Amino acid sequence: MKTVYIKPENCIGCKHCEVACAVEHSETKNLYSAISEEPLPISKIHVMPTFGIMAYPGKCMHCDPTPCIQVCPSGAISRDKETDTILINEEKCIGCGMCAIVCPFSAVLFNPSWRVSVDRDVAHKCDNCFERITNDLIPACVEACKTGALGYGDINEIIREERRAVGKTAAQLAAAIPVEEKIPELLKVWRDLALSMSQVGEKK
Amino acid sequence: MRYVIIGSGGAGVSAVEAIREYDQESEIIMISNEDVPPYSACLLLYYLFDENKRDAVFWKGKDFYDRMNVTPILGNKVNKIEPENKKILVGDESIDYDKLLISAGGSVDLPSIKGIGKNGIFTFKTLSDTDNIYKWLKTQNVGNAIVLGGGLIGLDAAEGLIKHNVNVTVVEALNRVLPRMLDREMGNLVKDILKNNGVEVKVETKITEILGDERVQSTKLSDNTVLDTDMIIIATGVTPNLDIAKNSGIKTNSGIIVNEYLKTNITDVYAAGDIVESVDVITGKQGPMLLWSNALIQGAIAGYNMVGKKIKYSGTSNQTLLKVFDTPIISDGAFEGEEIRVFKDNIHKKMYLKDSTIGGYMLINTMQNAGVYHSLMISKRDISKYKNFILKNKFNVGMIEIEAAMLQEIF
């Protein structure tokens, strides 16, 4: 099952994914016309500042079991079996907020949608770019991510690769072989720069 | 194999869906005392707002029974359950079952007030209740209404009636509205929201007598005021329909007693929803949960166990959400222990800590991070690190994720 995966260690908080997401889910799908749409398209991925200069791109994890499906009083949320994506039927959504208060990732926001009406709030959350993935494209946020913080692939493959890397590191450590850096050099340089910039004027 | 499900509410419907996920062939019989397709009780308010939205309450579609290949027996009551013969009696008919699910839900008990039998007194729990309210609104010249009970259903009813230009007075016996959800301070804030939208609220008040001939004319309250009244909505709370389990050998207390697989003390008989006595994982209190979300989760788990999957029900908290005139009000857990609060502009947040885990919280006019608080509370995570800013806007789920990543030393 293919899914978007997050590597928070690579995220620098540039918010490219947010812009790409908002444009993809707008009516016109074009940045220049999207900004004058009514209602204004909003992003379904949220880059959040955390500790220090670390950022985290949060989005719907399409979990299973799915608390939001379990509690929805209008039957508006469903799972697409083929792509394993949780989808919201905006016509049926009454904007009650039950899904938002059970979501462990607080990934559901309420805004008007161009698909239904400008004066009614409905649930907004990541749909894994359903239109794109059914047309063999990768999700817009993954396409936009420049640092590899977001990726798209088979979940089992990702876990397998990750496990292999951990095993390799452990073996190298045990054999006292130097371990190569996992985070790209440029990212480290950028982070060091950002950190020193953020400390300008601070008393040592 | 024949599955029999008593009740077509949230628990029954999600049990059918769970059974059909694994078993498309077996016969499912669903018995309901209402003659309509399954509907969502939470959507009744939207029907009360707008009469054209009646079809929207059928949350799984009007074709649910056909689509799920379910044989419905509608408009009929279950008279008796005979577990020793694996039979139930519906009307005069006897129906055999292999697996039985009791999800008969609850109903509103009418309080014993003088004059309660008069015309113009309604409950607001079922679809037919709402139909009756509409009939009354159309045929009678309704100017003033009283809602007895300031709980979830009461406030919903008040908001619905306000949309029909009726003067509404909410009468609540305790010292605040939403007594099961909020403490007194937060209850007063909700009272202000109601007042700003034209709902009159009287706390620590009861109805002593309902006056009028056949139809309600006026109401005498315990503070000796007499109000002109054209209709009364009773919303004093819901009790499980335990009559159904009488003389069947099924153990009951305040609700039907079930084990962690939602099975009753009798083989092949399961129970789910409002009729079940559940344990609150935070407060440890036993009693019927009476929440839509809990009913859906229990129904699905009971369904899976009925098809032979062993799935445990891990319990839930009393997390509740109500929108009062578009202002979300959220409450969860127990309100004891160390208190932290952020009251700013129109946003009010209160949280209670117990041994550096979240014990409970109340939020008014914001839904930000509500789900994160809930999952931190249920998983009993140590939040002492976030204590100083957990209620502030800067707190977000990313911090929890980054902390987890740091523990794995990937940085």
XYZ file of C-alpha atoms in Angstrom:
615
model
C 0.000 0.000 0.000
C 1.547 3.285 -1.096
C 1.563 6.202 1.283
C 3.200 9.546 2.048
C 5.864 9.168 4.714
C 7.483 11.866 6.814
C 11.160 12.135 7.760
C 11.070 14.998 10.272
C 14.875 15.097 10.526
C 14.966 16.425 6.967
C 12.309 19.110 7.330
C 13.552 22.705 7.356
C 10.107 24.311 7.566
C 10.147 25.953 4.125
C 6.396 25.356 3.614
C 6.759 24.461 -0.066
C 4.440 21.512 0.603
C 1.735 23.782 2.032
C 1.645 25.964 -1.061
C 1.636 22.969 -3.403
C -1.156 21.365 -1.372
C -3.361 24.461 -1.329
C -2.919 24.930 -5.088
C -3.646 21.266 -5.818
C -6.861 21.404 -3.809
C -8.026 24.722 -5.249
C -10.661 25.016 -7.927
C -8.366 26.290 -10.643
C -5.220 24.341 -9.652
C -3.050 27.305 -10.543
C -1.149 29.416 -8.006
C -1.906 32.771 -9.624
C -5.642 32.270 -9.906
C -5.908 30.216 -6.681
C -4.994 33.176 -4.485
C -8.043 35.106 -5.637
C -10.486 32.247 -5.234
C -13.459 32.433 -2.910
C -13.177 30.622 -0.503
C -9.401 30.863 -0.361
C -7.935 27.373 -0.768
C -6.206 26.114 2.352
C -3.432 23.592 2.765
C -4.159 20.177 4.208
C -0.584 19.673 5.370
C 0.628 21.864 8.211
C 4.282 22.652 8.865
C 4.505 23.254 12.583
C 7.362 24.871 14.477
C 8.481 22.628 17.321
C 11.569 22.778 19.536
C 14.402 25.116 18.569
C 14.526 25.362 14.798
C 12.988 21.970 14.151
C 9.804 21.827 12.091
C 7.351 19.031 11.549
C 5.038 18.618 8.553
C 1.847 17.177 10.061
C -0.928 15.629 8.049
C -3.559 12.914 8.116
C -1.855 9.550 8.623
C -4.745 7.541 7.113
C -4.569 5.305 10.174
C -6.167 1.934 10.706
C -8.221 1.483 12.873
C -9.611 4.887 12.024
C -11.096 6.885 14.913
C -12.671 9.505 12.654
C -14.633 6.918 10.640
C -15.703 5.261 13.853
C -17.293 8.406 15.291
C -18.643 10.315 12.254
C -22.383 10.830 12.855
C -23.233 11.525 9.214
C -21.267 8.716 7.559
C -19.232 11.238 5.592
C -15.830 9.610 6.088
C -14.870 6.415 4.311
C -11.826 4.372 3.376
C -11.008 3.825 -0.285
C -10.002 0.157 -0.306
C -7.808 0.305 -3.389
C -5.539 3.150 -2.315
C -6.073 2.793 1.457
C -6.972 6.475 1.645
C -9.415 8.049 4.089
C -11.745 10.342 2.156
C -14.290 12.939 3.253
C -17.569 13.338 1.404
C -17.988 17.104 1.703
C -21.644 16.951 0.658
C -22.476 14.733 3.615
C -20.190 16.485 6.126
C -22.112 18.612 8.615
C -18.987 20.167 10.140
C -19.798 18.943 13.646
C -16.148 18.410 14.608
C -16.362 14.900 16.037
C -13.565 13.709 13.737
C -11.338 16.609 14.794
C -11.601 15.884 18.494
C -10.707 12.199 18.168
C -7.851 12.674 15.684
C -4.576 11.999 17.528
C -2.734 14.139 14.979
C -5.227 17.026 14.989
C -5.134 16.767 11.229
C -8.707 17.907 10.562
C -9.511 21.589 10.095
C -12.823 23.251 9.272
C -13.185 25.625 6.375
C -15.585 26.240 3.537
C -14.908 24.240 0.407
C -15.384 25.344 -3.197
C -16.972 21.967 -3.897
C -19.983 22.620 -1.693
C -20.610 26.168 -0.501
C -18.800 29.289 0.613
C -20.778 29.750 3.807
C -20.652 26.273 5.329
C -17.637 24.841 7.164
C -16.709 21.285 6.254
C -13.873 19.027 7.349
C -10.587 19.496 5.506
C -7.888 16.892 5.695
C -5.241 15.257 3.532
C -6.658 12.954 0.852
C -3.224 11.763 -0.344
C -4.004 13.783 -3.505
C -6.577 11.200 -4.533
C -6.998 12.628 -8.045
C -3.248 12.576 -8.646
C -2.474 9.114 -7.300
C -5.308 7.534 -9.278
C -3.679 9.100 -12.357
C -0.257 7.659 -11.486
C 1.163 10.938 -10.207
C 2.764 11.391 -6.788
C 1.085 13.653 -4.197
C 1.700 17.378 -4.648
C 3.446 17.862 -1.294
C 5.949 15.093 -2.055
C 6.628 16.558 -5.471
C 7.224 19.958 -3.874
C 9.480 18.792 -1.020
C 13.080 19.707 -1.792
C 14.782 18.136 1.224
C 13.380 14.633 1.266
C 11.297 15.212 4.380
C 8.286 13.884 2.494
C 8.390 10.756 0.393
C 5.904 8.497 -1.312
C 6.168 4.761 -1.559
C 5.095 1.367 -0.395
C 4.880 1.327 3.388
C 6.452 -2.140 3.687
C 9.351 -1.120 1.435
C 9.990 1.969 3.571
C 9.988 -0.013 6.788
C 12.281 -2.641 5.251
C 14.770 0.004 4.102
C 14.700 1.756 7.426
C 15.268 -1.499 9.271
C 18.184 -2.373 7.009
C 19.765 1.032 7.651
C 19.420 0.653 11.426
C 20.957 -2.826 11.236
C 23.826 -1.551 9.155
C 24.518 1.317 11.562
C 24.451 -1.038 14.533
C 26.866 -3.414 12.833
C 29.211 -0.554 11.898
C 29.151 0.796 15.437
C 29.895 -2.658 16.818
C 32.819 -3.076 14.440
C 34.050 0.489 15.117
C 33.693 1.420 11.443
C 32.856 5.129 10.986
C 29.127 5.609 10.285
C 28.227 7.872 7.365
C 25.959 10.805 8.121
C 22.257 10.247 7.464
C 21.322 13.894 7.166
C 22.669 15.623 4.055
C 25.626 17.969 4.656
C 23.814 20.999 3.189
C 20.921 20.583 5.598
C 23.346 20.611 8.506
C 24.973 23.757 7.231
C 21.568 25.393 6.778
C 20.500 24.428 10.288
C 23.719 25.731 11.852
C 23.230 29.006 9.988
C 19.587 29.275 11.063
C 20.504 28.505 14.637
C 23.223 31.188 14.751
C 20.878 33.671 13.034
C 18.222 32.986 15.656
C 20.723 33.709 18.381
C 21.853 37.087 17.029
C 21.718 39.637 19.822
C 21.374 37.044 22.548
C 23.654 37.507 25.509
C 26.127 34.702 25.895
C -25.747 -18.780 10.442
C -28.347 -16.204 11.384
C -27.460 -12.967 13.127
C -30.244 -11.088 14.853
C -29.729 -7.456 15.821
C -32.170 -5.644 18.075
C -32.131 -1.927 17.392
C -31.174 0.044 14.292
C -29.276 2.864 16.000
C -25.580 3.632 15.674
C -24.399 0.460 17.396
C -26.652 -1.834 15.337
C -25.656 -0.253 12.039
C -21.930 -0.411 12.693
C -22.315 -4.033 13.840
C -23.967 -4.894 10.504
C -21.115 -3.229 8.627
C -18.542 -5.105 10.705
C -20.268 -8.460 10.139
C -20.601 -7.838 6.385
C -16.900 -7.059 6.159
C -16.155 -10.744 6.834
C -19.416 -12.532 6.116
C -21.415 -11.590 3.020
C -23.560 -14.739 2.918
C -25.213 -15.205 6.316
C -28.654 -13.955 7.105
C -28.920 -10.782 9.198
C -32.235 -9.783 10.742
C -32.572 -6.279 12.177
C -35.466 -5.442 14.448
C -36.505 -1.869 15.148
C -39.568 -0.371 16.771
C -39.394 2.544 14.347
C -40.675 2.202 10.806
C -37.806 4.023 9.041
C -34.334 3.229 7.651
C -31.459 3.673 10.142
C -30.930 7.306 11.013
C -28.384 9.253 13.010
C -29.715 10.809 16.197
C -26.999 13.486 16.017
C -28.448 14.759 12.740
C -31.925 15.370 14.142
C -30.878 18.908 15.060
C -30.125 19.644 11.397
C -33.588 18.365 10.505
C -35.074 20.611 13.204
C -33.204 23.545 11.637
C -34.557 22.872 8.176
C -37.513 20.676 7.348
C -36.208 19.953 3.845
C -33.252 18.142 5.354
C -35.309 15.214 6.662
C -33.682 12.803 4.193
C -30.218 13.793 5.399
C -30.743 12.058 8.751
C -30.608 8.675 7.008
C -26.853 8.658 7.331
C -26.234 5.303 5.628
C -28.718 5.973 2.846
C -32.334 4.872 2.568
C -31.200 1.690 0.811
C -29.136 0.478 3.771
C -31.116 -2.747 4.286
C -30.948 -3.735 0.599
C -27.345 -2.759 0.206
C -26.248 -4.720 3.268
C -28.596 -7.632 2.468
C -30.376 -7.269 5.801
C -33.930 -8.449 6.490
C -35.597 -5.658 8.476
C -38.497 -6.185 10.864
C -39.735 -2.642 11.441
C -42.285 -1.081 13.715
C -42.257 -4.047 16.039
C -41.094 -4.540 19.587
C -39.155 -7.446 21.016
C -41.313 -8.912 23.754
C -39.059 -11.570 25.129
C -35.603 -13.082 24.770
C -35.374 -16.814 25.422
C -31.676 -17.675 25.468
C -32.252 -21.312 26.459
C -34.133 -21.913 23.155
C -32.057 -19.342 21.220
C -35.267 -17.543 20.331
C -36.735 -14.091 20.559
C -40.382 -13.145 20.418
C -41.250 -10.194 18.169
C -44.942 -9.419 18.363
C -46.476 -12.882 18.030
C -43.678 -14.168 15.869
C -40.834 -16.273 17.204
C -37.422 -15.857 15.578
C -34.471 -18.217 16.011
C -30.983 -16.810 16.225
C -27.456 -18.123 16.179
C -25.878 -14.899 17.413
C -27.842 -12.088 19.004
C -26.845 -8.459 19.484
C -28.838 -6.290 21.849
C -28.393 -2.656 20.882
C -31.785 -1.345 21.851
C -30.397 1.962 23.100
C -32.119 4.199 25.606
C -35.123 6.433 25.883
C -36.182 9.549 27.742
C -38.025 8.945 30.979
C -40.823 11.418 31.519
C -40.518 12.914 35.002
C -43.517 12.763 37.312
C -44.791 16.337 37.107
C -48.420 17.284 37.581
C -49.967 17.689 34.143
C -47.289 15.845 32.165
C -49.948 14.062 30.062
C -51.181 17.219 28.318
C -50.826 17.891 24.594
C -47.768 19.834 23.544
C -45.212 17.925 25.582
C -42.492 16.288 23.561
C -39.179 14.512 23.819
C -36.378 15.099 21.291
C -34.683 11.743 20.898
C -36.101 10.025 17.827
C -37.106 10.922 14.293
C -40.805 10.573 15.089
C -40.315 12.954 18.027
C -38.951 15.528 15.589
C -41.805 14.895 13.139
C -44.248 15.494 15.996
C -42.491 18.730 16.976
C -42.853 19.949 13.370
C -46.533 19.026 13.326
C -47.072 21.028 16.519
C -45.084 24.020 15.257
C -47.192 24.102 12.100
C -50.646 23.576 13.547
C -50.319 25.608 16.729
C -49.309 29.205 17.108
C -46.158 28.543 19.139
C -44.692 31.654 20.724
C -43.120 30.374 23.927
C -41.441 27.063 24.634
C -39.809 25.503 27.664
C -36.982 22.999 27.466
C -36.691 20.970 30.643
C -33.075 19.884 31.100
C -29.909 21.754 30.147
C -27.939 18.804 28.853
C -26.810 17.955 25.315
C -30.284 17.176 23.975
C -31.862 20.102 25.801
C -29.497 22.704 24.364
C -29.820 21.186 20.875
C -33.598 21.432 21.138
C -33.376 25.038 22.368
C -31.153 26.010 19.444
C -33.492 24.298 16.990
C -36.566 26.066 18.316
C -34.871 29.477 18.280
C -34.477 29.030 14.501
C -38.287 28.830 14.308
C -38.663 32.199 16.080
C -39.872 30.711 19.340
C -38.987 32.228 22.721
C -37.156 29.441 24.533
C -36.538 29.059 28.264
C -34.191 26.302 29.394
C -35.003 25.033 32.885
C -32.218 23.111 34.613
C -32.405 21.612 38.118
C -28.645 21.792 38.805
C -26.596 24.967 39.190
C -25.277 25.099 35.588
C -26.046 24.063 32.043
C -24.339 20.954 30.639
C -23.826 19.580 34.179
C -22.295 16.313 32.994
C -19.825 18.083 30.715
C -18.709 21.238 32.497
C -17.973 22.712 35.904
C -19.786 25.769 37.184
C -17.426 28.392 35.788
C -17.469 26.966 32.262
C -21.197 26.297 32.532
C -21.764 29.994 33.179
C -19.814 30.885 30.037
C -22.097 28.620 28.015
C -25.078 30.237 29.707
C -23.826 33.606 28.438
C -23.531 32.235 24.886
C -27.117 31.009 25.114
C -28.349 34.328 26.481
C -26.576 36.269 23.740
C -28.477 34.201 21.214
C -31.832 34.769 22.814
C -32.265 31.653 24.955
C -33.454 32.318 28.474
C -31.750 30.048 31.034
C -33.031 29.277 34.536
C -30.732 27.161 36.700
C -31.567 25.566 40.045
C -35.180 25.560 38.929
C -37.738 22.821 38.405
C -41.170 22.639 36.864
C -43.716 22.148 39.615
C -46.889 22.068 37.565
C -47.991 22.192 33.949
C -51.220 24.144 33.583
C -53.866 24.098 30.863
C -56.870 22.057 29.806
C -56.058 19.560 27.078
C -53.145 21.574 25.752
C -50.314 23.232 27.667
C -51.139 26.844 28.506
C -48.582 27.835 31.085
C -45.991 26.372 33.414
C -45.410 26.934 37.100
C -41.780 26.851 38.155
C -40.234 26.167 41.555
C -39.330 29.861 41.944
C -43.098 30.538 41.788
C -43.039 32.233 38.408
C -45.656 31.216 35.877
C -44.603 31.277 32.231
C -46.869 31.224 29.193
C -46.070 28.022 27.389
C -47.119 26.617 24.040
C -44.869 23.585 24.090
C -42.495 21.758 26.449
C -39.567 19.614 25.427
C -38.468 17.100 28.040
C -34.720 16.451 27.941
C -34.022 15.225 31.430
C -31.695 12.429 30.422
C -31.696 9.058 28.765
C -31.945 5.689 30.492
C -31.171 2.316 28.864
C -34.157 0.268 27.665
C -33.462 -2.573 30.069
C -37.021 -3.958 29.916
C -35.895 -6.069 27.004
C -33.512 -8.117 29.145
C -36.079 -8.752 31.864
C -36.631 -12.418 32.804
C -34.083 -13.559 30.216
C -31.239 -14.333 32.585
C -29.062 -11.584 31.072
C -27.225 -9.806 33.876
C -27.922 -6.107 34.202
C -26.947 -3.332 36.555
C -27.316 0.259 35.378
C -26.983 -1.268 31.899
C -26.374 -4.719 30.472
C -23.139 -6.143 31.874
C -20.690 -7.286 29.196
C -17.126 -8.575 29.210
C -14.252 -7.048 27.235
C -15.473 -8.811 24.070
C -18.899 -7.186 24.613
C -20.462 -10.593 25.311
C -23.124 -10.864 27.996
C -23.125 -13.619 30.595
C -25.043 -15.792 28.101
C -23.360 -17.577 25.186
C -23.911 -16.038 21.738
C -25.645 -12.957 23.154
C -23.773 -9.692 22.717
C -24.698 -6.132 23.643
C -23.467 -2.711 22.501
C -24.321 0.967 22.610
C -26.288 3.024 25.092
C -27.773 -0.087 26.693
C -24.379 -1.369 27.909
C -22.705 -0.512 31.172
C -19.218 0.700 30.217
C -16.262 1.737 32.318
C -14.752 5.173 31.814
C -10.999 4.573 31.499
C -10.151 7.900 33.128
C -12.622 8.227 35.978
C -13.182 4.489 36.450
C -16.896 5.175 36.808
C -19.288 2.474 35.681
C -22.479 3.303 33.892
C -24.089 3.693 30.482
C -21.882 5.912 28.307
C -24.791 7.303 26.231
C -22.501 8.784 23.598
C -22.818 8.330 19.855
C -19.098 7.747 19.314
C -18.979 5.060 21.987
C -22.016 3.330 20.480
C -20.388 3.160 17.037
C -17.123 1.780 18.384
C -18.862 -0.811 20.564
C -21.175 -1.830 17.729
C -18.259 -2.468 15.379
C -16.327 -4.444 18.001
C -19.393 -6.527 18.896
C -19.881 -7.224 15.183
C -16.302 -8.421 14.757
C -16.611 -10.678 17.805
C -19.871 -12.101 16.471
C -18.146 -13.263 13.274
C -15.466 -14.911 15.387
C -12.686 -12.310 15.412
C -11.434 -11.826 18.934
C -11.239 -8.073 19.341
C -11.105 -6.431 22.720
C -12.984 -3.288 23.634
C -10.378 -1.218 25.398
C -12.779 1.285 26.917
C -13.088 4.953 26.215
C -13.413 8.278 27.992
C -16.475 10.473 28.221
C -15.231 12.800 25.469
C -18.105 15.011 24.383
C -18.485 17.757 21.806
C -21.426 20.073 21.460
C -21.844 23.069 19.229
C -23.951 25.769 20.827
C -24.781 28.362 18.177
C -21.634 27.357 16.254
C -19.417 27.632 19.338
C -17.714 24.292 19.943
C -17.665 23.078 23.530
C -15.474 20.087 24.306
C -15.149 18.177 27.541
C -13.196 15.051 28.388
C -12.036 13.156 31.461
C -12.335 14.141 35.113
C -11.941 17.613 36.579
C -9.746 17.086 39.605
C -6.084 17.634 40.405
C -3.784 20.488 39.409
C -5.530 23.058 37.240
C -3.984 24.981 34.353
C -5.972 27.476 32.359
C -5.800 29.898 29.466
C -8.669 32.369 29.169
C -8.058 34.758 26.317
C -10.531 36.701 24.179
C -13.458 34.387 23.650
C -11.395 31.240 23.961
C -11.458 29.396 27.267
C -9.300 26.365 28.007
C -8.954 24.495 31.247
C -6.945 21.367 31.912
C -6.470 19.173 34.954
C -3.245 17.268 35.568
C -2.941 14.084 37.563
C 0.581 12.746 38.312
C 1.911 14.714 35.300
C -0.576 13.075 32.941
C -3.701 14.754 31.604
C -6.717 13.957 33.774
C -9.310 15.983 31.932
C -9.894 19.160 29.975
C -12.588 21.570 28.850
C -12.397 23.794 25.803
C -14.815 26.505 24.756
C -14.741 28.133 21.329
C -11.714 26.219 20.067
C -11.022 22.746 18.750
C -7.289 23.258 18.427
C -5.301 20.241 19.642
C -8.395 18.605 21.158
C -7.545 15.296 19.549
C -3.937 15.500 20.715
C -5.034 16.128 24.306
C -7.432 13.194 24.062
C -4.829 10.747 22.817
C -2.235 11.965 25.365
C -4.837 11.484 28.080
C -5.945 8.012 26.965
C -2.346 6.814 26.586
C -1.446 8.381 29.980
C 1.652 10.084 28.544
C 3.898 12.096 30.861
C 3.402 15.704 29.765
C 5.438 17.488 32.455
C 7.762 18.712 29.677
C 4.883 20.550 27.960
C 3.089 21.677 31.086
C 3.956 25.359 30.746
C 2.632 25.791 27.237
C 0.310 22.876 26.535
C -2.741 25.135 26.413
C -1.017 27.876 24.419
C -1.376 28.222 20.676
C 2.234 27.270 20.057
C 1.738 23.723 21.312
C 1.254 21.269 18.473
C 1.434 17.602 17.633
C 4.768 18.135 15.878
C 6.438 18.524 19.276
C 5.245 15.085 20.338
C 6.439 13.590 17.048
C 9.822 15.309 17.192
C 10.282 14.188 20.780
C 9.539 10.613 19.762
C 12.037 10.923 16.905
C 14.656 12.334 19.279
C 14.206 9.335 21.556
C 15.240 7.157 18.637
C 18.336 9.348 18.340
C 17.967 10.021 14.657
C 19.334 13.532 15.108
